Amino acid sequence: EEPQRPALPEPPSASLEDAKEERWDGEPRACYCPWQRLFARSLDMALYDTVLNLAWLIAFRDQSLIRIQTVPFADILWSMGLLALALALEPLWLHFWGWTPGKWLFGLKLRDEDGTRLSLAQGWERSRRVAWEGCGWNIPIWNLWRMWQGRTAGLEGQDCPWDYEEGYRYAKVERRMSGWMFVAA
């Protein structure tokens, strides 16, 4: 039986001064905002998709990628490639800066239980668990099931298992991106 997950922290009070007083290892505490995390992940995946598309165009010097995506299962393989690229790059982002580009734009930084950036091993393990437990490696039907379970847990006030089990927390830095900027990105 899966152990009971701790409840998410309550959102900070409406007053900015009160929110600044709620500290976590010298950093302002962030409220749990699943939408920020979802949009940050979406921006990261769009960035990885752009990198893969550019690499494909440079390697093959044509737009054959458009024709290949009409081949059965090509989209599934492409999305698995995106997750593999995320698995390779996110540990580096998290170790050296404590954020990915999407997290940075949304003013989130990920810290371990001591309030420090994740080690490369911690970042890799977290990214692996996100790819498997969060995205189901984009395997049809399985990925929908995994995402539904994550949604259900979030609605019950629980954090993602790849974060709460290791004691990782998001520290909110500052808001860098408004809603219209997200739409533009």
PDB file of C-alpha atoms in Angstrom:
ATOM      1  CA  GLU A   1       0.000   0.000   0.000  1.00  0.00           C
ATOM      2  CA  GLU A   2       1.279   3.457  -0.917  1.00  0.00           C
ATOM      3  CA  PRO A   3       2.157   5.663   2.077  1.00  0.00           C
ATOM      4  CA  GLN A   4      -0.118   8.619   2.723  1.00  0.00           C
ATOM      5  CA  ARG A   5       1.263  11.774   1.166  1.00  0.00           C
ATOM      6  CA  PRO A   6       1.482  14.916   3.245  1.00  0.00           C
ATOM      7  CA  ALA A   7      -0.929  17.684   2.361  1.00  0.00           C
ATOM      8  CA  LEU A   8       0.336  20.613   0.335  1.00  0.00           C
ATOM      9  CA  PRO A   9       1.186  23.822   2.173  1.00  0.00           C
ATOM     10  CA  GLU A  10      -1.597  26.327   2.459  1.00  0.00           C
ATOM     11  CA  PRO A  11      -1.310  29.225   0.015  1.00  0.00           C
ATOM     12  CA  PRO A  12       0.254  32.317   1.553  1.00  0.00           C
ATOM     13  CA  SER A  13      -2.026  34.989   2.905  1.00  0.00           C
ATOM     14  CA  ALA A  14      -3.248  37.753   0.640  1.00  0.00           C
ATOM     15  CA  SER A  15      -0.780  40.260   2.070  1.00  0.00           C
ATOM     16  CA  LEU A  16       2.613  40.337   0.370  1.00  0.00           C
ATOM     17  CA  GLU A  17       4.277  41.296   3.648  1.00  0.00           C
ATOM     18  CA  ASP A  18       2.745  38.279   5.398  1.00  0.00           C
ATOM     19  CA  ALA A  19       3.896  36.026   2.544  1.00  0.00           C
ATOM     20  CA  LYS A  20       7.449  37.373   2.841  1.00  0.00           C
ATOM     21  CA  GLU A  21       7.475  36.455   6.534  1.00  0.00           C
ATOM     22  CA  GLU A  22       6.736  32.820   5.737  1.00  0.00           C
ATOM     23  CA  ARG A  23      10.303  31.647   5.075  1.00  0.00           C
ATOM     24  CA  TRP A  24      11.864  28.354   4.118  1.00  0.00           C
ATOM     25  CA  ASP A  25      15.617  28.184   4.681  1.00  0.00           C
ATOM     26  CA  GLY A  26      16.041  31.886   3.995  1.00  0.00           C
ATOM     27  CA  GLU A  27      13.852  31.833   0.885  1.00  0.00           C
ATOM     28  CA  PRO A  28      10.274  33.048   0.572  1.00  0.00           C
ATOM     29  CA  ARG A  29       7.880  30.085   0.585  1.00  0.00           C
ATOM     30  CA  ALA A  30       5.997  29.454  -2.587  1.00  0.00           C
ATOM     31  CA  CYS A  31       2.392  28.489  -2.678  1.00  0.00           C
ATOM     32  CA  TYR A  32       1.723  25.298  -4.560  1.00  0.00           C
ATOM     33  CA  CYS A  33       0.482  26.311  -7.961  1.00  0.00           C
ATOM     34  CA  PRO A  34      -0.023  23.365 -10.278  1.00  0.00           C
ATOM     35  CA  TRP A  35      -0.850  25.657 -13.197  1.00  0.00           C
ATOM     36  CA  GLN A  36       2.511  27.401 -12.948  1.00  0.00           C
ATOM     37  CA  ARG A  37       4.251  24.045 -12.903  1.00  0.00           C
ATOM     38  CA  LEU A  38       2.194  22.753 -15.857  1.00  0.00           C
ATOM     39  CA  PHE A  39       2.870  25.857 -17.943  1.00  0.00           C
ATOM     40  CA  ALA A  40       6.562  25.808 -17.015  1.00  0.00           C
ATOM     41  CA  ARG A  41       6.801  22.162 -18.118  1.00  0.00           C
ATOM     42  CA  SER A  42       4.931  23.005 -21.335  1.00  0.00           C
ATOM     43  CA  LEU A  43       7.398  25.768 -22.147  1.00  0.00           C
ATOM     44  CA  ASP A  44      10.328  23.465 -21.419  1.00  0.00           C
ATOM     45  CA  MET A  45       8.927  20.776 -23.705  1.00  0.00           C
ATOM     46  CA  ALA A  46       8.328  23.360 -26.450  1.00  0.00           C
ATOM     47  CA  LEU A  47      11.968  24.430 -26.095  1.00  0.00           C
ATOM     48  CA  TYR A  48      13.164  20.810 -26.344  1.00  0.00           C
ATOM     49  CA  ASP A  49      10.913  20.288 -29.374  1.00  0.00           C
ATOM     50  CA  THR A  50      12.481  23.321 -31.040  1.00  0.00           C
ATOM     51  CA  VAL A  51      15.971  21.963 -30.353  1.00  0.00           C
ATOM     52  CA  LEU A  52      15.083  18.560 -31.841  1.00  0.00           C
ATOM     53  CA  ASN A  53      13.460  20.162 -34.902  1.00  0.00           C
ATOM     54  CA  LEU A  54      16.504  22.357 -35.514  1.00  0.00           C
ATOM     55  CA  ALA A  55      18.850  19.397 -35.127  1.00  0.00           C
ATOM     56  CA  TRP A  56      16.738  17.427 -37.608  1.00  0.00           C
ATOM     57  CA  LEU A  57      16.697  20.269 -40.140  1.00  0.00           C
ATOM     58  CA  ILE A  58      20.459  20.795 -39.831  1.00  0.00           C
ATOM     59  CA  ALA A  59      21.218  17.080 -40.104  1.00  0.00           C
ATOM     60  CA  PHE A  60      18.986  16.373 -43.097  1.00  0.00           C
ATOM     61  CA  ARG A  61      18.882  19.869 -44.666  1.00  0.00           C
ATOM     62  CA  ASP A  62      15.239  19.574 -45.639  1.00  0.00           C
ATOM     63  CA  GLN A  63      11.803  19.447 -44.160  1.00  0.00           C
ATOM     64  CA  SER A  64      11.505  15.676 -44.324  1.00  0.00           C
ATOM     65  CA  LEU A  65      10.452  15.794 -40.660  1.00  0.00           C
ATOM     66  CA  ILE A  66       6.992  16.880 -41.797  1.00  0.00           C
ATOM     67  CA  ARG A  67       6.686  13.784 -43.976  1.00  0.00           C
ATOM     68  CA  ILE A  68       8.076  11.470 -41.279  1.00  0.00           C
ATOM     69  CA  GLN A  69       5.482  12.603 -38.742  1.00  0.00           C
ATOM     70  CA  THR A  70       2.768  11.129 -40.955  1.00  0.00           C
ATOM     71  CA  VAL A  71       4.326   7.668 -40.503  1.00  0.00           C
ATOM     72  CA  PRO A  72       2.447   5.543 -37.925  1.00  0.00           C
ATOM     73  CA  PHE A  73       3.946   5.782 -34.433  1.00  0.00           C
ATOM     74  CA  ALA A  74       6.376   8.555 -35.485  1.00  0.00           C
ATOM     75  CA  ASP A  75       4.653  11.032 -33.152  1.00  0.00           C
ATOM     76  CA  ILE A  76       4.970   8.605 -30.256  1.00  0.00           C
ATOM     77  CA  LEU A  77       8.664   8.105 -30.962  1.00  0.00           C
ATOM     78  CA  TRP A  78       9.153  11.863 -31.311  1.00  0.00           C
ATOM     79  CA  SER A  79       7.473  12.541 -27.960  1.00  0.00           C
ATOM     80  CA  MET A  80       9.602   9.852 -26.325  1.00  0.00           C
ATOM     81  CA  GLY A  81      12.636  11.568 -27.832  1.00  0.00           C
ATOM     82  CA  LEU A  82      11.497  14.824 -26.256  1.00  0.00           C
ATOM     83  CA  LEU A  83      11.262  13.144 -22.871  1.00  0.00           C
ATOM     84  CA  ALA A  84      14.715  11.633 -23.389  1.00  0.00           C
ATOM     85  CA  LEU A  85      16.104  15.101 -24.172  1.00  0.00           C
ATOM     86  CA  ALA A  86      14.385  16.445 -21.056  1.00  0.00           C
ATOM     87  CA  LEU A  87      15.921  13.597 -19.071  1.00  0.00           C
ATOM     88  CA  ALA A  88      19.360  14.624 -20.345  1.00  0.00           C
ATOM     89  CA  LEU A  89      19.012  18.414 -19.898  1.00  0.00           C
ATOM     90  CA  GLU A  90      16.820  18.972 -16.830  1.00  0.00           C
ATOM     91  CA  PRO A  91      19.289  17.538 -14.314  1.00  0.00           C
ATOM     92  CA  LEU A  92      21.849  20.025 -15.614  1.00  0.00           C
ATOM     93  CA  TRP A  93      19.418  22.944 -15.333  1.00  0.00           C
ATOM     94  CA  LEU A  94      18.359  21.908 -11.825  1.00  0.00           C
ATOM     95  CA  HIS A  95      21.908  21.291 -10.602  1.00  0.00           C
ATOM     96  CA  PHE A  96      23.582  24.425 -11.914  1.00  0.00           C
ATOM     97  CA  TRP A  97      20.736  26.952 -11.626  1.00  0.00           C
ATOM     98  CA  GLY A  98      17.926  25.335  -9.662  1.00  0.00           C
ATOM     99  CA  TRP A  99      15.412  25.907 -12.443  1.00  0.00           C
ATOM    100  CA  THR A 100      14.622  25.061 -16.032  1.00  0.00           C
ATOM    101  CA  PRO A 101      13.853  27.872 -18.512  1.00  0.00           C
ATOM    102  CA  GLY A 102      10.112  27.403 -17.965  1.00  0.00           C
ATOM    103  CA  LYS A 103      10.482  27.437 -14.177  1.00  0.00           C
ATOM    104  CA  TRP A 104      12.638  30.558 -14.435  1.00  0.00           C
ATOM    105  CA  LEU A 105      10.010  32.369 -16.519  1.00  0.00           C
ATOM    106  CA  PHE A 106       7.351  31.510 -13.963  1.00  0.00           C
ATOM    107  CA  GLY A 107       9.546  32.541 -11.041  1.00  0.00           C
ATOM    108  CA  LEU A 108       9.982  29.051  -9.566  1.00  0.00           C
ATOM    109  CA  LYS A 109      13.141  27.441  -8.327  1.00  0.00           C
ATOM    110  CA  LEU A 110      13.414  23.904  -7.052  1.00  0.00           C
ATOM    111  CA  ARG A 111      15.359  23.212  -3.868  1.00  0.00           C
ATOM    112  CA  ASP A 112      16.049  20.112  -1.821  1.00  0.00           C
ATOM    113  CA  GLU A 113      15.124  19.682   1.848  1.00  0.00           C
ATOM    114  CA  ASP A 114      18.195  21.712   2.898  1.00  0.00           C
ATOM    115  CA  GLY A 115      17.258  24.603   0.612  1.00  0.00           C
ATOM    116  CA  THR A 116      20.126  23.967  -1.823  1.00  0.00           C
ATOM    117  CA  ARG A 117      20.116  23.143  -5.512  1.00  0.00           C
ATOM    118  CA  LEU A 118      19.734  19.495  -6.468  1.00  0.00           C
ATOM    119  CA  SER A 119      22.805  17.383  -7.186  1.00  0.00           C
ATOM    120  CA  LEU A 120      23.144  15.901 -10.663  1.00  0.00           C
ATOM    121  CA  ALA A 121      22.071  12.496  -9.318  1.00  0.00           C
ATOM    122  CA  GLN A 122      19.030  13.997  -7.585  1.00  0.00           C
ATOM    123  CA  GLY A 123      18.123  15.952 -10.723  1.00  0.00           C
ATOM    124  CA  TRP A 124      18.450  12.892 -12.921  1.00  0.00           C
ATOM    125  CA  GLU A 125      16.362  10.728 -10.600  1.00  0.00           C
ATOM    126  CA  ARG A 126      13.685  13.409 -10.338  1.00  0.00           C
ATOM    127  CA  SER A 127      13.555  13.844 -14.125  1.00  0.00           C
ATOM    128  CA  ARG A 128      13.353  10.077 -14.609  1.00  0.00           C
ATOM    129  CA  ARG A 129      10.442   9.876 -12.197  1.00  0.00           C
ATOM    130  CA  VAL A 130       8.673  12.797 -13.883  1.00  0.00           C
ATOM    131  CA  ALA A 131       9.064  11.068 -17.265  1.00  0.00           C
ATOM    132  CA  TRP A 132       7.755   7.745 -15.950  1.00  0.00           C
ATOM    133  CA  GLU A 133       5.345   8.588 -13.132  1.00  0.00           C
ATOM    134  CA  GLY A 134       4.136  11.932 -14.481  1.00  0.00           C
ATOM    135  CA  CYS A 135       4.161  11.461 -18.247  1.00  0.00           C
ATOM    136  CA  GLY A 136       4.153   7.670 -18.547  1.00  0.00           C
ATOM    137  CA  TRP A 137       6.876   8.053 -21.200  1.00  0.00           C
ATOM    138  CA  ASN A 138       4.056   9.305 -23.448  1.00  0.00           C
ATOM    139  CA  ILE A 139       2.962   5.724 -24.075  1.00  0.00           C
ATOM    140  CA  PRO A 140      -0.618   5.972 -25.334  1.00  0.00           C
ATOM    141  CA  ILE A 141      -3.292   5.289 -22.720  1.00  0.00           C
ATOM    142  CA  TRP A 142      -0.652   4.791 -19.997  1.00  0.00           C
ATOM    143  CA  ASN A 143       0.308   8.487 -20.175  1.00  0.00           C
ATOM    144  CA  LEU A 144      -3.323   9.515 -19.833  1.00  0.00           C
ATOM    145  CA  TRP A 145      -3.690   7.244 -16.796  1.00  0.00           C
ATOM    146  CA  ARG A 146      -0.558   8.682 -15.151  1.00  0.00           C
ATOM    147  CA  MET A 147      -1.655  12.261 -15.812  1.00  0.00           C
ATOM    148  CA  TRP A 148      -5.146  11.513 -14.473  1.00  0.00           C
ATOM    149  CA  GLN A 149      -3.638  10.083 -11.279  1.00  0.00           C
ATOM    150  CA  GLY A 150      -1.497  13.204 -10.884  1.00  0.00           C
ATOM    151  CA  ARG A 151      -4.524  15.438 -11.418  1.00  0.00           C
ATOM    152  CA  THR A 152      -6.537  13.479  -8.884  1.00  0.00           C
ATOM    153  CA  ALA A 153      -3.748  13.704  -6.299  1.00  0.00           C
ATOM    154  CA  GLY A 154      -3.451  17.454  -6.907  1.00  0.00           C
ATOM    155  CA  LEU A 155      -7.181  17.936  -6.388  1.00  0.00           C
ATOM    156  CA  GLU A 156      -6.854  16.058  -3.092  1.00  0.00           C
ATOM    157  CA  GLY A 157      -4.189  18.544  -2.011  1.00  0.00           C
ATOM    158  CA  GLN A 158      -1.191  16.232  -2.485  1.00  0.00           C
ATOM    159  CA  ASP A 159       2.111  17.122  -4.110  1.00  0.00           C
ATOM    160  CA  CYS A 160       3.804  15.080  -6.829  1.00  0.00           C
ATOM    161  CA  PRO A 161       5.525  11.954  -5.486  1.00  0.00           C
ATOM    162  CA  TRP A 162       8.854  12.837  -7.167  1.00  0.00           C
ATOM    163  CA  ASP A 163       8.951  16.011  -5.059  1.00  0.00           C
ATOM    164  CA  TYR A 164       7.379  15.152  -1.693  1.00  0.00           C
ATOM    165  CA  GLU A 165       9.184  11.835  -1.217  1.00  0.00           C
ATOM    166  CA  GLU A 166      12.580  13.517  -1.493  1.00  0.00           C
ATOM    167  CA  GLY A 167      11.587  16.690   0.348  1.00  0.00           C
ATOM    168  CA  TYR A 168      11.934  18.954  -2.711  1.00  0.00           C
ATOM    169  CA  ARG A 169      10.092  22.244  -2.580  1.00  0.00           C
ATOM    170  CA  TYR A 170       9.517  25.113  -4.937  1.00  0.00           C
ATOM    171  CA  ALA A 171      10.757  28.448  -3.706  1.00  0.00           C
ATOM    172  CA  LYS A 172       9.009  31.303  -5.411  1.00  0.00           C
ATOM    173  CA  VAL A 173      11.472  33.932  -6.501  1.00  0.00           C
ATOM    174  CA  GLU A 174       9.660  36.629  -8.392  1.00  0.00           C
ATOM    175  CA  ARG A 175       7.113  36.770 -11.087  1.00  0.00           C
ATOM    176  CA  ARG A 176       8.958  37.175 -14.356  1.00  0.00           C
ATOM    177  CA  MET A 177       6.192  36.476 -16.802  1.00  0.00           C
ATOM    178  CA  SER A 178       2.668  37.789 -17.063  1.00  0.00           C
ATOM    179  CA  GLY A 179      -0.189  35.947 -18.710  1.00  0.00           C
ATOM    180  CA  TRP A 180       0.119  37.765 -22.035  1.00  0.00           C
ATOM    181  CA  MET A 181       3.849  36.997 -22.143  1.00  0.00           C
ATOM    182  CA  PHE A 182       3.068  33.303 -21.677  1.00  0.00           C
ATOM    183  CA  VAL A 183       0.615  33.391 -24.590  1.00  0.00           C
ATOM    184  CA  ALA A 184       3.282  35.081 -26.723  1.00  0.00           C
ATOM    185  CA  ALA A 185       5.898  32.490 -25.727  1.00  0.00           C
TER     186      ALA A 185
END
